[in-house]
XYZ file of C-alpha atoms in Angstrom:
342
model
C -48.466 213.053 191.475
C -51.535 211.272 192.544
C -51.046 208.657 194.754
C -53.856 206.338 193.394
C -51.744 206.014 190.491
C -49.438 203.981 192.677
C -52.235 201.407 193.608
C -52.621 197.463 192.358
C -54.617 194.360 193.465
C -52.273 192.113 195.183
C -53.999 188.918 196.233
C -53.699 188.271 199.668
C -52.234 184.602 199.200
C -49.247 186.520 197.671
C -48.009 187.684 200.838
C -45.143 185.560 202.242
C -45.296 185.013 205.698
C -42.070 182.886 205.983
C -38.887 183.335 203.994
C -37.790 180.106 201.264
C -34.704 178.215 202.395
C -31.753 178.600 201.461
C -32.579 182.452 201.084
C -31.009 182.280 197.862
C -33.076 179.939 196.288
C -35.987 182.724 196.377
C -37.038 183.596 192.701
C -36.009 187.327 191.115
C -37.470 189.277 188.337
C -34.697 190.893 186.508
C -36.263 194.315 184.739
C -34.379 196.174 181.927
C -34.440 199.982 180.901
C -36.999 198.840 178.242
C -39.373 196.851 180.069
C -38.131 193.584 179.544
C -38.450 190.981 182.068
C -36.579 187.680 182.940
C -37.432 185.292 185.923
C -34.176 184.233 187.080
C -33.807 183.001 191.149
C -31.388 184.893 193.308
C -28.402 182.314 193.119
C -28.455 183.880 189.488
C -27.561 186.921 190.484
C -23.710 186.916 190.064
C -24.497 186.059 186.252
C -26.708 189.241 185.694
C -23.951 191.844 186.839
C -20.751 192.922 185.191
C -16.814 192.876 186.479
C -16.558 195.655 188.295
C -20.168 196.741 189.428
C -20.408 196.878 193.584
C -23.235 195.622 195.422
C -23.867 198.102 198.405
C -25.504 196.648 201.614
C -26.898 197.993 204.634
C -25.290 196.688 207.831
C -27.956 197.537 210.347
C -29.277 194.831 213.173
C -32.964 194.579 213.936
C -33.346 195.093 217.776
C -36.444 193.810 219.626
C -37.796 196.811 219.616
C -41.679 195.794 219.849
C -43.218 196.079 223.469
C -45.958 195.561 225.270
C -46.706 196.977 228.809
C -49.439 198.029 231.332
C -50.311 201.516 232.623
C -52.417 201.493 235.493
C -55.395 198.874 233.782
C -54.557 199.961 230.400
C -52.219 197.634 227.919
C -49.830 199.846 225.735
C -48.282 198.803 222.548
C -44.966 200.715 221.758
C -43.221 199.904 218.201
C -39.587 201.761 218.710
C -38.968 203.739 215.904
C -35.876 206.472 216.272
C -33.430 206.909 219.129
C -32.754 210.167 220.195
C -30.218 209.477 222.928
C -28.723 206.545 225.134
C -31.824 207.152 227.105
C -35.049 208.403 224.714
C -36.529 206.425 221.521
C -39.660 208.010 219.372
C -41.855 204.985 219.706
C -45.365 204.537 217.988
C -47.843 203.980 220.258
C -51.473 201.394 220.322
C -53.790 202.917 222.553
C -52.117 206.319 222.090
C -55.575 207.497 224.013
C -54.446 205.740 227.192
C -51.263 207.484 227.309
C -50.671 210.889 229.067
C -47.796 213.229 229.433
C -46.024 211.942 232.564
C -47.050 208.564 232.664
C -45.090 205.440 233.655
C -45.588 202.206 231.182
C -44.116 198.931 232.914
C -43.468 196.681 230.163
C -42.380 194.029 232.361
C -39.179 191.904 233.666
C -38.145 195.493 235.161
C -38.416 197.365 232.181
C -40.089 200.820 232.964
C -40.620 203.791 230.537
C -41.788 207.329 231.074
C -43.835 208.713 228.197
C -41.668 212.590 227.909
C -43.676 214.417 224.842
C -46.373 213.546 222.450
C -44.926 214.494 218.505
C -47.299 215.936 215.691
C -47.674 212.306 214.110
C -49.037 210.657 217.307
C -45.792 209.055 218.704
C -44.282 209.880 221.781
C -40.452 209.936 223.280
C -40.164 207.510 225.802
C -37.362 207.587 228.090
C -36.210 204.193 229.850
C -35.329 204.583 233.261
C -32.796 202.933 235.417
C -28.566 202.314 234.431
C -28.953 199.439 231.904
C -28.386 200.179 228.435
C -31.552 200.326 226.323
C -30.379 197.585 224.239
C -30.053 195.181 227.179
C -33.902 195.932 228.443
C -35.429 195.510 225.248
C -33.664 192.002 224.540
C -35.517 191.056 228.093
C -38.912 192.532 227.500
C -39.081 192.862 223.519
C -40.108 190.788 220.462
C -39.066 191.451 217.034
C -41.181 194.144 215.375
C -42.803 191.878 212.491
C -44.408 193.868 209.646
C -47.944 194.333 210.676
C -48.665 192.685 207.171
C -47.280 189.528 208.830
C -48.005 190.076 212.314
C -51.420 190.633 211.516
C -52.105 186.979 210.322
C -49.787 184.819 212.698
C -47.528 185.463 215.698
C -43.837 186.280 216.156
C -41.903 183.250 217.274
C -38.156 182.286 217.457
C -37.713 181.441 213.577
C -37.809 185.387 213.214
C -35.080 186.203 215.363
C -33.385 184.562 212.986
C -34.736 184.631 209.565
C -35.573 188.701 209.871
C -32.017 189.100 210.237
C -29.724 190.027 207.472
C -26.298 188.328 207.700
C -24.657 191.521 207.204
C -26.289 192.609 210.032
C -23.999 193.963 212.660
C -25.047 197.999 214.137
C -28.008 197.557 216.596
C -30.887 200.048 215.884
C -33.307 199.035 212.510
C -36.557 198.585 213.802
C -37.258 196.817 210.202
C -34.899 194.763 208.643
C -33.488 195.770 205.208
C -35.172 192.722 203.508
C -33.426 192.661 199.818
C -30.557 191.769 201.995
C -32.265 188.366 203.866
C -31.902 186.748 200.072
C -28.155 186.044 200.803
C -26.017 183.569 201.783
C -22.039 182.742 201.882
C -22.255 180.808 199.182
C -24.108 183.605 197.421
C -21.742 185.937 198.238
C -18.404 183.915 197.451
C -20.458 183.249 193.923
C -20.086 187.139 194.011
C -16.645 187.758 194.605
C -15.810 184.965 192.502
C -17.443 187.120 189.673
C -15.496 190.063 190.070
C -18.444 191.784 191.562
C -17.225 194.717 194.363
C -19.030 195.185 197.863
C -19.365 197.823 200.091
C -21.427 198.308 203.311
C -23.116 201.489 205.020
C -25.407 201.815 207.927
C -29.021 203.126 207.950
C -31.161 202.215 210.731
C -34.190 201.412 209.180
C -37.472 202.976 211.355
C -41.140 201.883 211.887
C -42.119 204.824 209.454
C -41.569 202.942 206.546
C -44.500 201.031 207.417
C -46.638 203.850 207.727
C -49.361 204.681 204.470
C -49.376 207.558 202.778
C -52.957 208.734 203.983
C -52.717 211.909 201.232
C -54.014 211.816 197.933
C -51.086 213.889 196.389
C -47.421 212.467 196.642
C -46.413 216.752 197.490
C -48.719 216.424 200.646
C -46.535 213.777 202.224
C -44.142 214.191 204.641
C -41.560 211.442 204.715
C -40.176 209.711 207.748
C -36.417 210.557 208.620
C -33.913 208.020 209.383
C -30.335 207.931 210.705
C -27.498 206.591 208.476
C -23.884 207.058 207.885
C -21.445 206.238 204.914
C -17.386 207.022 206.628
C -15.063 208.104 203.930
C -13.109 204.956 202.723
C -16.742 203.547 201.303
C -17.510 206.637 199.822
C -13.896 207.078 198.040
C -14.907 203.312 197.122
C -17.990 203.743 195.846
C -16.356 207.028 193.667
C -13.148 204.890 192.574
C -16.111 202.048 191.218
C -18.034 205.110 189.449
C -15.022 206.448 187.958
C -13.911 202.766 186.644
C -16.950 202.464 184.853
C -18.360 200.080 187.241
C -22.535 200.352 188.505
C -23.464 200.830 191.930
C -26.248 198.539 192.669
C -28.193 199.276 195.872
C -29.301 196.444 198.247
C -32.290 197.339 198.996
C -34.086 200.815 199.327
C -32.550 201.932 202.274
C -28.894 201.514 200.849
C -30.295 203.364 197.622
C -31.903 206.207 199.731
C -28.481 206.712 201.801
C -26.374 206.850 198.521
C -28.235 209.003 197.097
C -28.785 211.684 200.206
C -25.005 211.538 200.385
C -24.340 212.291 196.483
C -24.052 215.505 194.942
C -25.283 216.865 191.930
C -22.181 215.046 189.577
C -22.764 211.764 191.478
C -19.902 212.216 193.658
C -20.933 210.510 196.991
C -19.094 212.574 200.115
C -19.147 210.793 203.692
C -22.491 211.760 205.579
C -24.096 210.842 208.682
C -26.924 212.140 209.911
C -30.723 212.013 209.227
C -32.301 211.486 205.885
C -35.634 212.145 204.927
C -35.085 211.799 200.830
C -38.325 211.083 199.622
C -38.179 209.757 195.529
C -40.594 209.673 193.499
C -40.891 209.635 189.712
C -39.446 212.745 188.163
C -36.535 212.310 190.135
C -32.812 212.395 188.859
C -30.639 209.561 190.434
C -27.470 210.777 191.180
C -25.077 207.727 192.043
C -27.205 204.678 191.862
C -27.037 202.754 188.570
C -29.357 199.859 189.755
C -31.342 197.960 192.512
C -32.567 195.004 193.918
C -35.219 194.983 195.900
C -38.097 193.076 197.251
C -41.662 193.599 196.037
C -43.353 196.524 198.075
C -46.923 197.243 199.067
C -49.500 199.462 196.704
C -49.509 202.866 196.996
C -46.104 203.242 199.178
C -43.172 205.674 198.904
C -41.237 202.282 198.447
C -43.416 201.186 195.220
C -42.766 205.347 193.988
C -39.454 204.893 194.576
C -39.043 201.661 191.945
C -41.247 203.712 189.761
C -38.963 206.892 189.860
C -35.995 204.236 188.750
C -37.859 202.083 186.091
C -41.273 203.895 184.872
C -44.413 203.856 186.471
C -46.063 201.619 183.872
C -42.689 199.878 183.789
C -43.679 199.081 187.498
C -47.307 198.268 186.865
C -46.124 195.663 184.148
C -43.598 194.435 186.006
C -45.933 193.614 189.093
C -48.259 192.527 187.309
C -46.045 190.067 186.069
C -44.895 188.642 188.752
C -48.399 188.578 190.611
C -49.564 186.490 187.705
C -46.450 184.455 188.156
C -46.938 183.907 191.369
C -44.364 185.182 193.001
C -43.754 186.154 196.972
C -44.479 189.762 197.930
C -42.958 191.905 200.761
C -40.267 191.426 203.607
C -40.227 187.370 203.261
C -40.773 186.869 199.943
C -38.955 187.366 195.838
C -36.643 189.706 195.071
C -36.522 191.737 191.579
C -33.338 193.336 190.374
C -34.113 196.186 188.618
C -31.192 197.971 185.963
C -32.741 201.066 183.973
């Protein structure tokens, strides 16, 4: 499909550069299989569910995983994106030109990198030298990676340590957070159990790729971004047992949705996995597992904005943004959530 057929206006005053507090007080546009739309808030969303349906979350941590260093009289950006080993993490690199084969970036407080290989897209596998663990060096010498839509207009500070942190959050390695998931709250999710509504958790280490814009004019040209996740067996007997009951599985957010549905089979049996994913869904696309998802409001012309498409309807979509642009609601990783049940 074209990917211009994926594009909208968003105003730029739309863009939420700080999350609404409590998290659950954000708004959400509730979309049915015929187009129909509700504005509800979040703390709602107990009363839009059934008995029985499961809400599946992703349990990844955001790690500081955005440095800055110096080699030789050149500064050098490096956005983590994928670890490879203890050692080695694909990293996207500003001022890529700068940066040989061989060299040595010093990111400060004794943090030292050696750039090992450039990849086909541009980034390169840096490998962090000395015995500390990788984790340890980049809470000393990185920030948060922001989404350059919010970095770009005001700087990372100590608020986003905390607020671009899920509180499910609890395997170190996202280089994004898995924003539908920042919406929640104890409360929120006692409001949940309290409605007979299941939960499970899986893992998917969300990378800097899902940033990156699809710079092809056909959606068959792209090449999607892989990321690691894993589902062990008891959630995916869970998640089966749910099915089977006649309860919905509701995915938290893309990146729970992706991971479901890269571990289901064609009957919508979900098997443990864990591995690399690089499911890329776009309309035309038969879901497998996943009855239903709730999810922030994503940027024009993204895989994320195909993949709500591929759920709901491409002019489903366009209505439904268009809605809630004119409504004035909060777009991308701080602001509204929609919950979205074809």
């Amino acid at each position: 499909m074209r990917v211009d057929l994926f594009d909208f206006e968003l105003p730029p005053e739309r863009i939420a550069l700080r999350p609404v507090s409590p998290r659950d007080s954000a708004r959400m546009l509730c979309v049915g299989g015929e187009g129909n739309m509700v504005d509800a808030s979040v703390s709602d969303l107990p009363q839009k569910l059934r008995k029985g349906d499961c809400l599946i979350f992703n349990d990844t941590r955001v790690i500081p995983a955005q440095l800055t260093g110096r080699r030789g009289d050149a500064t050098i950006g490096a956005t983590l994106h994928k670890r490879i080993d203890l050692r080695r993490w694909q990293a996207f690199i500003r001022n890529a030109k700068r940066l040989h084969i061989g060299d040595c970036i010093d990111f400060g407080q004794g943090v030292l990198a050696k750039a090992e290989e450039r990849h086909d897209d541009g980034s390169f596998t840096l490998f962090f030298e000395g015995d500390e663990p990788v984790e340890v060096l980049l809470h000393r010498a990185g920030t948060m990676p922001l989404p350059p839509y919010i970095a770009g207009k005001r700087p990372t500070d100590a608020r986003d340590a905390k607020d671009y942190q899920t509180m499910f959050a609890q395997k170190d390695g996202a280089v994004a957070a898995p924003t539908a998931s920042l919406h929640f709250t104890p409360g929120l999710m006692q409001a949940v159990r309290d409605a007979g509504i299941e939960t499970a958790t899986l893992t998917l280490h969300v990378g800097a790729g899902t940033f990156l814009p699809v710079k092809v004019d056909d959606t068959t040209s792209h090449r999607m971004h892989s990321e690691w996740g894993s589902i062990d067996a008891e959630t995916a007997n869970r998640l089966n047992s749910i099915r089977e009951n006649g309860g919905r599985l509701i995915a938290v957010g893309t990146t729970s949705l992706r991971l479901v549905e890269s571990a289901a089979d064609q009957n919508g049996l979900v098997h443990p996995f864990e591995g690399d994913t690089d499911i890329f869904i776009t309309p035309g696309y038969r879901f497998k597992a996943i009855n239903g998802l709730m999810t922030n409001f994503h940027l024009p012309k993204s895989t994320l904005f195909m993949l709500v498409s591929a759920l709901m309807g491409r002019e489903a979509m366009q209505a439904a943004y268009a809605h809630a642009i004119a409504k004035e609601y909060r777009f991308y990783s701080y602001g509204d959530s929609s919950l979205l049940l074809p």
